[in-house]
Short mmCIF file of C-alpha atoms in Angstrom, two decimals:
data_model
loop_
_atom_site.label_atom_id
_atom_site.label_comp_id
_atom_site.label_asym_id
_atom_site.label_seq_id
_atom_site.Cartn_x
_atom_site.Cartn_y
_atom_site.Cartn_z
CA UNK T 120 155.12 46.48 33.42
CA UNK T 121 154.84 49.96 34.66
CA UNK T 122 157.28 50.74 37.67
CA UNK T 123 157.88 54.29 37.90
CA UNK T 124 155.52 54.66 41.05
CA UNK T 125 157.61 52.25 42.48
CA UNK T 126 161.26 53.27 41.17
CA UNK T 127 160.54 56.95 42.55
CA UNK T 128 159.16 55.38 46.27
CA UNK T 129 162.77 53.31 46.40
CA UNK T 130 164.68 56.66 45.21
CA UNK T 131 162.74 58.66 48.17
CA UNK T 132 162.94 55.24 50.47
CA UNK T 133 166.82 55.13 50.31
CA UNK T 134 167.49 58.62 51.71
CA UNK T 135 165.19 57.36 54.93
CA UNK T 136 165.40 53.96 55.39
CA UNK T 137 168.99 51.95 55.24
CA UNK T 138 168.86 50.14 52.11
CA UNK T 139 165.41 51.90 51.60
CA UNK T 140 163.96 48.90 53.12
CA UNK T 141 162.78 47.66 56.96
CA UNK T 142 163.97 44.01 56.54
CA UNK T 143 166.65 42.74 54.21
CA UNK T 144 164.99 40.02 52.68
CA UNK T 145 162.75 42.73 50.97
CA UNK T 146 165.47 43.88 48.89
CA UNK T 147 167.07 42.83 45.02
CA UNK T 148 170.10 42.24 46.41
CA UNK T 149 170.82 38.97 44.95
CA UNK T 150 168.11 38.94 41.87
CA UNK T 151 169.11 42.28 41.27
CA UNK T 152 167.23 45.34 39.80
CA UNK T 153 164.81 47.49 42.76
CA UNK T 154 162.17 46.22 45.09
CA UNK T 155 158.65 46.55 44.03
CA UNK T 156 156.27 48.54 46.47
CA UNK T 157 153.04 46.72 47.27
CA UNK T 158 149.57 49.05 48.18
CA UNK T 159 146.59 46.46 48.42
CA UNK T 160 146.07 42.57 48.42
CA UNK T 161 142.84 40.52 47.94
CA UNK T 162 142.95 36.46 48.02
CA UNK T 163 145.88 35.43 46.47
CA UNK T 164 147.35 38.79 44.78
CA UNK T 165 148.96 41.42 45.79
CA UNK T 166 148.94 44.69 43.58
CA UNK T 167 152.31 47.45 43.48
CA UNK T 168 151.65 51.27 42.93
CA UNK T 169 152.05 50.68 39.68
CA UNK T 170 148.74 49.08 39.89
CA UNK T 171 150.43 45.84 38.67
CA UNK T 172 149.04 41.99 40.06
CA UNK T 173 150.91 39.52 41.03
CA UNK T 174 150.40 35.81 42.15
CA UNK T 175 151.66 36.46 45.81
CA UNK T 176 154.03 33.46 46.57
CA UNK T 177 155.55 35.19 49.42
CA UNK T 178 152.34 35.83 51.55
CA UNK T 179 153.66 37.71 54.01
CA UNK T 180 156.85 35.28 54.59
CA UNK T 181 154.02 33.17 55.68
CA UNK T 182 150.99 33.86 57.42
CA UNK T 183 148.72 34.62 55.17
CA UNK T 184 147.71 31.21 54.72
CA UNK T 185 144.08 31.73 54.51
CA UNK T 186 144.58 34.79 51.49
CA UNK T 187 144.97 37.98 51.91
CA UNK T 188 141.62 40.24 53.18
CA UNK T 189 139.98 36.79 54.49
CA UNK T 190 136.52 37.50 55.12
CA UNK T 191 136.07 36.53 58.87
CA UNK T 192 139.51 37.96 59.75
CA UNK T 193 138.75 41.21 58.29
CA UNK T 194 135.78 41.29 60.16
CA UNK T 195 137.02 40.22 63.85
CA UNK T 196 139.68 42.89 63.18
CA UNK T 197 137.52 45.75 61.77
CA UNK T 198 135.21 44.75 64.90
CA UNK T 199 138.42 44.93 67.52
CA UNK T 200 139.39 48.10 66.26
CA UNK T 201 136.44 49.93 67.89
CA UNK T 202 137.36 48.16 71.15
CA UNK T 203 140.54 48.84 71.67
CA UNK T 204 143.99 48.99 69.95
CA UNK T 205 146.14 48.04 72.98
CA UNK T 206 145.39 47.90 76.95
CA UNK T 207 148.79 46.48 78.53
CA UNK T 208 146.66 44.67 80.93
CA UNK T 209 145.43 41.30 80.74
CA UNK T 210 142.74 40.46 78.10
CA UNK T 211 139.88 37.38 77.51
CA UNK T 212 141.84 37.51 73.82
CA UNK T 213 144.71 35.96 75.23
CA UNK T 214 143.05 34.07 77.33
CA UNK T 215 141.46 31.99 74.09
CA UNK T 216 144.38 32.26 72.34
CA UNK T 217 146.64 30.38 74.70
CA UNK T 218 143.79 27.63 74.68
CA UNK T 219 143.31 27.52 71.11
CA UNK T 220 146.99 26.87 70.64
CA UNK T 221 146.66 23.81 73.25
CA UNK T 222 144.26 22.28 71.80
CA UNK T 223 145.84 22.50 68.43
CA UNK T 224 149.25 21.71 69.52
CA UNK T 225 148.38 18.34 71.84
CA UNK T 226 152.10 19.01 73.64
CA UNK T 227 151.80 22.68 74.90
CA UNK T 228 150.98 22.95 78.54
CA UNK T 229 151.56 27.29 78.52
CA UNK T 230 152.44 29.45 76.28
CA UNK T 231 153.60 33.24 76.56
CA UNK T 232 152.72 35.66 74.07
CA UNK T 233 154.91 37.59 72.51
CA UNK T 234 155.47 40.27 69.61
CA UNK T 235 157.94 38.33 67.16
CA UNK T 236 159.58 35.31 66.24
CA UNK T 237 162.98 36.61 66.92
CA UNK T 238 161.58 37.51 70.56
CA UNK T 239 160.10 33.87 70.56
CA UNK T 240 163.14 31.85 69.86
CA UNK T 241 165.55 34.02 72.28
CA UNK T 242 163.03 33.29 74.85
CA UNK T 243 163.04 30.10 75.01
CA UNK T 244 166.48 29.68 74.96
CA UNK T 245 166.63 31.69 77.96
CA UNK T 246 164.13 29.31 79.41
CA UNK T 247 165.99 26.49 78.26
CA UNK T 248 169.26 27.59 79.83
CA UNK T 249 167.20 28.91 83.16
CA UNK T 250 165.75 25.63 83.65
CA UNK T 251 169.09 23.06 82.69
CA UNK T 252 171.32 26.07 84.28
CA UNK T 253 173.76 25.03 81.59
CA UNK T 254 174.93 27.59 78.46
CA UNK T 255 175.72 26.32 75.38
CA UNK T 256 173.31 25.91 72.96
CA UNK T 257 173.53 23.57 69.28
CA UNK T 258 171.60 25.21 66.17
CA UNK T 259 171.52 24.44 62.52
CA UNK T 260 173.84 25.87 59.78
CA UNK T 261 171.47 27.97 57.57
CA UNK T 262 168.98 27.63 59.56
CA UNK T 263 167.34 30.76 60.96
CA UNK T 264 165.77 31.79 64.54
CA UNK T 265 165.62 35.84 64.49
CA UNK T 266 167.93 38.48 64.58
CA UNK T 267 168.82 38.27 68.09
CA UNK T 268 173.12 38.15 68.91
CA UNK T 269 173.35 34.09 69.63
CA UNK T 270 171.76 33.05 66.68
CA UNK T 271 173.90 35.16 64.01
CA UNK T 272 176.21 32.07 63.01
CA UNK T 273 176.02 30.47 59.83
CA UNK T 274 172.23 31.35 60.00
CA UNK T 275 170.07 31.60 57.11
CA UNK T 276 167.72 33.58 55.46
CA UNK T 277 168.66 36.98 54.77
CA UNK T 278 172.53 36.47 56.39
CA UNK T 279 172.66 33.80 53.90
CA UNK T 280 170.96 36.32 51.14
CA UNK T 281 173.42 39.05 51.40
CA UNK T 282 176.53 36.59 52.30
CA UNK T 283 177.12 38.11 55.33
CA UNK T 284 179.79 35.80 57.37
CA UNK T 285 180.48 37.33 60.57
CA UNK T 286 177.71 39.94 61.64
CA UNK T 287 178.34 43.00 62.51
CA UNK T 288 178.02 44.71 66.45
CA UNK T 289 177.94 40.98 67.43
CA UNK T 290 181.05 40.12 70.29
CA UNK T 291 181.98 36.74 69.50
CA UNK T 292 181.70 36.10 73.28
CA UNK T 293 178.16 36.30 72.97
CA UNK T 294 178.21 33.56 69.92
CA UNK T 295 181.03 31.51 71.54
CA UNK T 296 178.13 29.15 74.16
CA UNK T 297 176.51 28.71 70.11
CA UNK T 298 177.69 25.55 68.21
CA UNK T 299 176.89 25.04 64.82
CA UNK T 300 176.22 22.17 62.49
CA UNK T 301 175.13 20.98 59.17
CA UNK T 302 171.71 19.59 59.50
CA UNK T 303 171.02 15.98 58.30
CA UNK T 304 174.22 14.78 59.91
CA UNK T 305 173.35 12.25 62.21
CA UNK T 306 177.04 11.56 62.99
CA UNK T 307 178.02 15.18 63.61
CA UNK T 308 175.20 15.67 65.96
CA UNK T 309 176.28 12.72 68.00
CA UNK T 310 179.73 13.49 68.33
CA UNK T 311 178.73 17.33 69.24
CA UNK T 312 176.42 15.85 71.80
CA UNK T 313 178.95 13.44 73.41
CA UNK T 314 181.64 16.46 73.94
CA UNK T 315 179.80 18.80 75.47
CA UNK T 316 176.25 16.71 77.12
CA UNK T 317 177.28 18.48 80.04
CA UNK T 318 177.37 21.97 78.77
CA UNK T 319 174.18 21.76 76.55
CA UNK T 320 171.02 23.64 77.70
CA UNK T 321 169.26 22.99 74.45
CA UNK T 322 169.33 22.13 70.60
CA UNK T 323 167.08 24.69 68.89
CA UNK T 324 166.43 23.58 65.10
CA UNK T 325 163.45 24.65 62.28
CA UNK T 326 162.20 21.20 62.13
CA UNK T 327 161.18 21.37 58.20
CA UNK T 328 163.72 24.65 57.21
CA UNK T 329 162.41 27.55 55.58
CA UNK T 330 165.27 29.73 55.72
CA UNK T 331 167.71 27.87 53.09
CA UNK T 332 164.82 27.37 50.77
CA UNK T 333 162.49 24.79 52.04
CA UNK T 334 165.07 21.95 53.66
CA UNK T 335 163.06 18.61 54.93
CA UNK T 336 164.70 16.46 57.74
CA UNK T 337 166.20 13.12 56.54
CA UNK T 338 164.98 9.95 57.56
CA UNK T 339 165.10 9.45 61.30
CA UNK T 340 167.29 12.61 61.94
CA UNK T 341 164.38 14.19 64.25
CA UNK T 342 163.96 11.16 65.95
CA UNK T 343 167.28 10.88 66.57
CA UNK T 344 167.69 14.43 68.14
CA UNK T 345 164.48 14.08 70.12
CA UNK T 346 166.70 10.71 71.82
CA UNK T 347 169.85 12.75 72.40
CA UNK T 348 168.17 15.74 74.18
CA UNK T 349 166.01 13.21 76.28
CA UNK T 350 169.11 11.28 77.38
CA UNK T 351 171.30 13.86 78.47
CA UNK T 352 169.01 16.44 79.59
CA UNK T 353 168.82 18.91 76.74
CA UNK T 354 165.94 20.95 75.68
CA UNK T 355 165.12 20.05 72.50
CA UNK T 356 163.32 23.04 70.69
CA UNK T 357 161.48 23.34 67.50
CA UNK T 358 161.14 26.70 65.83
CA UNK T 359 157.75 26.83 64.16
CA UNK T 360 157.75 30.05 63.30
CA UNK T 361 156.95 29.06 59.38
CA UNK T 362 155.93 25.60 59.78
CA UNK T 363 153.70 25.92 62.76
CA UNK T 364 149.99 25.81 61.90
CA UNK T 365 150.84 25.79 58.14
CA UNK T 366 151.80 22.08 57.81
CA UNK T 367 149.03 20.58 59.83
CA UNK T 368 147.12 22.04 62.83
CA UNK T 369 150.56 20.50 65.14
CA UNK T 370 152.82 21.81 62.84
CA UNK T 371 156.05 19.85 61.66
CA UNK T 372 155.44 17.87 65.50
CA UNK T 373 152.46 16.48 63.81
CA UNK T 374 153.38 16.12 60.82
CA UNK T 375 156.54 13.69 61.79
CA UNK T 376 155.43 12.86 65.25
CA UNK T 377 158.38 13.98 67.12
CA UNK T 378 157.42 16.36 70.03
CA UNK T 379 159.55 18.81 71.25
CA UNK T 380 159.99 20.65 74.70
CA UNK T 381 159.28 24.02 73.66
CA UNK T 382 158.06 25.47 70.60
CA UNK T 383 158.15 28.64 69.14
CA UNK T 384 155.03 29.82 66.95
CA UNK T 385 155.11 33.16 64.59
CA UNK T 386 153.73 34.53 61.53
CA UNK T 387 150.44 32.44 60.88
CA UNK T 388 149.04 33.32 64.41
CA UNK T 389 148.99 36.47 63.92
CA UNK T 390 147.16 36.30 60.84
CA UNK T 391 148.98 39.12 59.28
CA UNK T 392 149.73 41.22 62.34
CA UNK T 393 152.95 41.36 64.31
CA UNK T 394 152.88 38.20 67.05
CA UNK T 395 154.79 35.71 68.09
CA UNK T 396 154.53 32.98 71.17
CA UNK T 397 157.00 30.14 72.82
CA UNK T 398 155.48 27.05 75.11
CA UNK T 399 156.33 23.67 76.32
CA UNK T 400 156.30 22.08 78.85
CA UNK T 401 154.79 23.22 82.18
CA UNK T 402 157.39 22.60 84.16
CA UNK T 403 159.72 24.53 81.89
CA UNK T 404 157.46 27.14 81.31
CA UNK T 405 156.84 27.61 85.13
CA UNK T 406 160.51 29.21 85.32
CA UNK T 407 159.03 32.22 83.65
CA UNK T 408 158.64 35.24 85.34
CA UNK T 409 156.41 36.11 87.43
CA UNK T 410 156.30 32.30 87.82
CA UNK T 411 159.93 32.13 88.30
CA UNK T 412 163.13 33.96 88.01
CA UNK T 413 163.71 34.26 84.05
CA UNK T 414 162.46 36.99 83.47
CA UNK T 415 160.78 38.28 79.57
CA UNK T 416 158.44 40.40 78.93
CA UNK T 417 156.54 42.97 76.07
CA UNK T 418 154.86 45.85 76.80
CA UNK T 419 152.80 44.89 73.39
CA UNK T 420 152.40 41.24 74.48
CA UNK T 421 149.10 40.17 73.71
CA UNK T 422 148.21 43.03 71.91
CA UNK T 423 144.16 42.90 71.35
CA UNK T 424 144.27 43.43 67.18
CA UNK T 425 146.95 40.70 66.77
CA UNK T 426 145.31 38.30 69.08
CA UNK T 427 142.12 38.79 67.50
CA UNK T 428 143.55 38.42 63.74
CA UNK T 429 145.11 35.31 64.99
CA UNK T 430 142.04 33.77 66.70
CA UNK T 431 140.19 34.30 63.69
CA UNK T 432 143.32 32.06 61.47
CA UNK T 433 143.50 29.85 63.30
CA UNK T 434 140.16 29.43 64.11
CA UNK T 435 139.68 28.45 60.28
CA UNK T 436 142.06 26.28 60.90
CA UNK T 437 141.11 24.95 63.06
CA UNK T 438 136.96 24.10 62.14
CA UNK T 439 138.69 23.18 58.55
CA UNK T 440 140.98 20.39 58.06
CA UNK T 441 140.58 19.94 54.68
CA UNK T 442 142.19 23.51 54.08
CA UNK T 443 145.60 21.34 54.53
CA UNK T 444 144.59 18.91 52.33
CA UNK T 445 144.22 20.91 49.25
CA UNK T 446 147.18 23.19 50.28
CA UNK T 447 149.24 20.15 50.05
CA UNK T 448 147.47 19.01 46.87
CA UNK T 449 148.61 22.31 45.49
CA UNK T 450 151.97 22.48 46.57
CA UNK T 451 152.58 18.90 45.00
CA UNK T 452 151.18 20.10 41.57
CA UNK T 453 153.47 22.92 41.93
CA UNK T 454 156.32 20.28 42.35
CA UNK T 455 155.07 17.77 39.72
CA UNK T 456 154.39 20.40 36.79
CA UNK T 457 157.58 22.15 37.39
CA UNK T 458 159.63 19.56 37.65
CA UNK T 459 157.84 18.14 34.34
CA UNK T 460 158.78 21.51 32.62
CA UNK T 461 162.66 21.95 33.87
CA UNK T 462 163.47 18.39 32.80
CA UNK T 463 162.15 18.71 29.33
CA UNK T 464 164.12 21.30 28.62
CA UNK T 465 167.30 19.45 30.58
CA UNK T 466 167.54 22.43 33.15
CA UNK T 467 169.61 20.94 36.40
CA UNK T 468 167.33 21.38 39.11
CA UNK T 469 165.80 20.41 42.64
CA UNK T 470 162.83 21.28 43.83
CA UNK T 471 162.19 20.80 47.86
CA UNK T 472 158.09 20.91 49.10
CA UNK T 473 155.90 19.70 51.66
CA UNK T 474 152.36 20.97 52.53
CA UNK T 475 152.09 24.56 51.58
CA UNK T 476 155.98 25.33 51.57
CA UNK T 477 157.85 24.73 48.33
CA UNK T 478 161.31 25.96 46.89
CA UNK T 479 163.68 25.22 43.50
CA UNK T 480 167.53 25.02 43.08
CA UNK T 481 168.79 25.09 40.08
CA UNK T 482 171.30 22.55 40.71
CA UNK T 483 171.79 18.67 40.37
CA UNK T 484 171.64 16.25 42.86
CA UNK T 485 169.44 16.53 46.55
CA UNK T 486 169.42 19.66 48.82
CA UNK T 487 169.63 18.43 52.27
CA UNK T 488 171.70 21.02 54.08
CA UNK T 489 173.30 24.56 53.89
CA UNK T 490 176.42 23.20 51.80
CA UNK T 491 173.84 21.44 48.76
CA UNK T 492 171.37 25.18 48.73
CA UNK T 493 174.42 26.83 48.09
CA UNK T 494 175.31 24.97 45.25
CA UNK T 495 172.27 26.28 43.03
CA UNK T 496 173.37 28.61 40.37
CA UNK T 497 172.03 32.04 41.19
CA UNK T 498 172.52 33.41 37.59
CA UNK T 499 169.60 30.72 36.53
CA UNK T 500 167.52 31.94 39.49
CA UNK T 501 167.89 35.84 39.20
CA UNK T 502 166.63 35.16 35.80
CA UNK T 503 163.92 32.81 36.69
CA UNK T 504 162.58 35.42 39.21
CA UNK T 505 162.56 38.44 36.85
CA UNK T 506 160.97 36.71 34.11
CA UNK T 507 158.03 35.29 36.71
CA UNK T 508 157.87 39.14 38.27
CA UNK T 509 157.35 40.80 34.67
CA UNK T 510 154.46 38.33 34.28
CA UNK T 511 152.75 38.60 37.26
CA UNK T 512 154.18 36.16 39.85
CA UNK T 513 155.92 37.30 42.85
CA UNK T 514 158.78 35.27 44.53
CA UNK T 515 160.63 35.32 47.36
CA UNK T 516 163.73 37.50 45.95
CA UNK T 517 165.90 34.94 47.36
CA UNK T 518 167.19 31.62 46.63
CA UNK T 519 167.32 30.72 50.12
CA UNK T 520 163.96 31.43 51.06
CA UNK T 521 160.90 29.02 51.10
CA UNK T 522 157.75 29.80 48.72
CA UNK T 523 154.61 30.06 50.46
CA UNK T 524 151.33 28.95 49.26
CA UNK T 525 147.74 30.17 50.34
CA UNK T 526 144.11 29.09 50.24
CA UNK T 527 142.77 31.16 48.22
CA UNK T 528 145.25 29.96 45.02
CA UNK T 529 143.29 28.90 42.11
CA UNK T 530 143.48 25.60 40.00
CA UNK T 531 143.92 28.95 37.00
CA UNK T 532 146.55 31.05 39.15
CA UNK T 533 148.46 27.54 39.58
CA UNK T 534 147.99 26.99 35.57
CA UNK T 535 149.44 30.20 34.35
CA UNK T 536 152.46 29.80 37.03
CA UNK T 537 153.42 26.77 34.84
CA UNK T 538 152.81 28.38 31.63
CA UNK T 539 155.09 31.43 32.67
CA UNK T 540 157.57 28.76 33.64
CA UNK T 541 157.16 27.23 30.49
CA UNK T 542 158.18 30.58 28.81
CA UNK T 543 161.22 30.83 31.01
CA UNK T 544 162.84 27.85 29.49
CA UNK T 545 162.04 28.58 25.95
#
C-alpha cells in the first residue's frame, strides 16, 4: 500500500499535536510503525489519504453501529445543520432524546446529557457520592471509565496500551477514596465490600469490558455485585459507554438482566458525534443541580447536531430489532472461523465476543481479567495487525481494545477477513 500521504501528515502532525495524535489509542505505539490518516468512510470502510480501503473494525471505538454515512442519519444531520449548530438553551431534541433512552432502557427514570463518556462516568460518581454522602468508590482493574483523576488506577485501554502505571499530574490523594480489583473475583469483591460497606458510595464497573479487549462477566459475578450494593447501600453503576445500545436495545442490563442504579451511555448515541449521558434512578438523579445541590453542567450539553445524529441511531435501533440479531450472527462467525483457522495451524489463542464486540489473545487458556489479557503475546499480535492493515482490514492498534462490528458488514467483507487471516498463519 501507498502511505506517503499519510507518513508526511504524521511528520507535519508531530510538530503540532503531542504524539501527533488527539487520543492515544490512535497511535502505533504497541504494533509499531505510524498511524494511518483516514479522509472519508461509506458503510463499512473507511479510506486513508492514500486512497487505501479498509474493513473498518474500529468504527469509531464504537458508534458507528449502523455504518458509516447511514442514510437517515446523514439526512437528519444535513437537515439540522440549517437549523442550528448550537443554542445553549433548552431544545425539543433533548427533549426526545431523554424519552427515547427510557423507553429503550426500561430502568432510567432521567437522564442528563452530556458531551463525553469521561464527563458521564465522573458524573455519576459525583451523584453517587452526593446522594450516599460517603467517598470511596470500588472500580475494575483494566477496566476503563474516562480520563478523569479518580479513575487513572490500573485502568485500561490506552493506560494499559502505553503501560503507563502511575499517571502523571494525578495527586494520589485524589486516587486514594478509589479501590481497585480484579474483575471476576467474587471473593475479592466480598471481602472489599465487608471492610469498607461503610465508606462505599458506589461500585462503578463496564459490565461486558471493552477496554482490556472484550472481557465478559463470569457466571453470577453481576448478580452478585448487584446484591452487595443493594445490601449495604452502594450505588451500583454500569458504564455503557461501549456496550450500551450495541448489545441489545438495554444494553449489557438487558442482555444479563441485572439492572443497575445509574448508567452511563456514550459513543452509539451520538451516532458519530461527540455525546455522552448518565441516568438512574429518580431519586438519585433528583440530587442534580438545579434539582439539588451536585452540581454538573456543559455549556455544549445537548448540543442540537449530536442529539439529532443520535435520535436518528437509535431510532434504527430502535424500529429494528433484528439489526442485533445479525450483528450477533456476525460476530459469532467472526469467532467460529477464526478460531477454526488459529487452531489448524496450532497458534495459542483466545478469542472473547458477544453481540457486535469481539477481541483475540494470542495466548492459552481463558481471559477473564486484567492479569489473563496481559498474558497474550504482543509480538504475535503486532504482526497479526500489520499483516490485516496491508490487506485492507483495520484493527484496533491495541491488544487491549475490543473490535467493533457494524451493520453494514457483508457476508464478502466477513469472507476475505478470514482469508487474510488465513494468510497470516501460513
Amino acid at each position: 500500500m501507498k502511505t506517503n500521504n499519510s507518513q508526511s501528515l504524521f511528520e507535519v502532525a508531530q510538530q503540532h499535536i503531542p504524539g501527533g495524535v488527539n487520543s492515544p489509542v490512535r497511535a502505533f505505539k504497541q504494533v509499531g510503525g505510524n498511524p494511518v490518516f483516514m479522509k472519508r468512510a461509506d458503510g463499512a470502510y473507511i479510506f486513508d489519504e492514500d486512497d487505501n480501503q479498509y474493513i473498518d473494525y474500529i468504527n469509531s471505538w464504537g458508534p458507528m453501529i449502523l455504518g458509516h454515512n447511514h442514510k437517515h442519519v446523514v439526512e437528519a444531520v444535513q437537515a439540522q445543520v440549517k437549523r442550528a449548530f448550537s443554542f445553549g438553551t433548552p431544545t425539543a431534541l433533548e427533549v426526545e432524546m431523554a424519552k427515547l433512552i427510557k423507553a429503550m432502557v426500561p430502568n432510567i427514570d432521567m437522564v442528563r446529557m452530556v458531551n463525553s463518556g469521561t464527563e458521564a462516568c465522573m458524573s455519576a460518581v459525583r451523584v453517587a457520592r452526593g446522594f450516599t454522602g460517603k467517598s470511596k468508590i470500588i472500580k475494575f482493574e483494566g477496566h476503563y471509565h474516562g480520563h478523569a483523576d479518580l479513575f487513572l488506577k490500573k485502568a485500561g485501554s490506552g493506560v494499559a496500551t502505553l503501560d503507563i502505571k502511575q499517571a502523571g499530574g494525578v495527586p494520589t490523594a485524589v486516587t486514594d477514596d478509589t479501590l481497585v480489583l480484579p474483575f471476576n473475583d467474587p471473593a475479592a469483591l466480598q471481602q472489599m465490600v465487608g471492610q469498607y460497606k461503610n465508606e462505599l458510595a458506589a461500585i462503578i464497573v463496564e459490565p461486558v469490558a471493552g477496554n482490556m479487549g472484550c472481557v465478559l462477566p463470569q457466571d453470577g459475578f453481576l448478580q452478585l455485585l448487584r446484591k452487595l450494593c443493594t445490601d449495604n447501600n452502594i450505588v451500583l453503576i454500569f458504564d455503557e459507554v461501549m456496550t450500551g445500545f450495541r448489545l441489545s436495545k438495554g444494553g449489557a442490563q438487558e442482555v444479563y438482566n441485572v439492572w443497575a442504579d445509574l448508567v452511563t451511555f456514550g459513543k452509539v448515541i451520538g451516532g458519530g458525534l461527540p455525546v455522552g449521558s448518565f441516568g438512574g434512578r429518580k431519586d438519585m438523579m433528583s440530587c442534580v443541580a438545579p434539582l439539588g445541590n451536585v452540581y454538573q453542567a456543559g455549556t455544549l450539553s445537548g448540543n442540537p447536531l449530536a442529539m439529532t445524529a443520535g435520535l436518528a441511531t437509535l431510532s434504527e435501533l430502535n424500529n429494528n430489532a433484528g439489526i442485533y440479531t445479525e450483528l450477533t450472527k456476525k460476530g459469532e462467525y467472526l469467532r467460529d472461523k477464526m478460531h477454526e483457522v488459529f487452531t489448524r495451524k496450532g497458534l495459542a489463542h483466545t478469542i472473547n465476543q458477544l453481540g457486535s464486540m469481539i477481541s483475540i489473545h494470542f495466548c492459552e487458556g481463558a481471559v477473564v481479567d486484567f492479569q489473563t489479557a496481559s498474558k497474550g503475546n504482543n509480538d504475535t499480535f503486532k504482526k497479526f495487525f500489520h499483516h490485516l492493515l496491508d490487506n485492507g482490514i483495520y484493527l484496533p492498534p491495541s491488544a487491549f481494545e475490543s473490535w467493533f462490528l457494524c451493520a453494514a458488514l457483508s457476508e464478502a467483507d466477513l469472507q476475505k477477513t478470514i482469508v487474510v487471516c488465513e494468510s497470516f498463519v501460513a
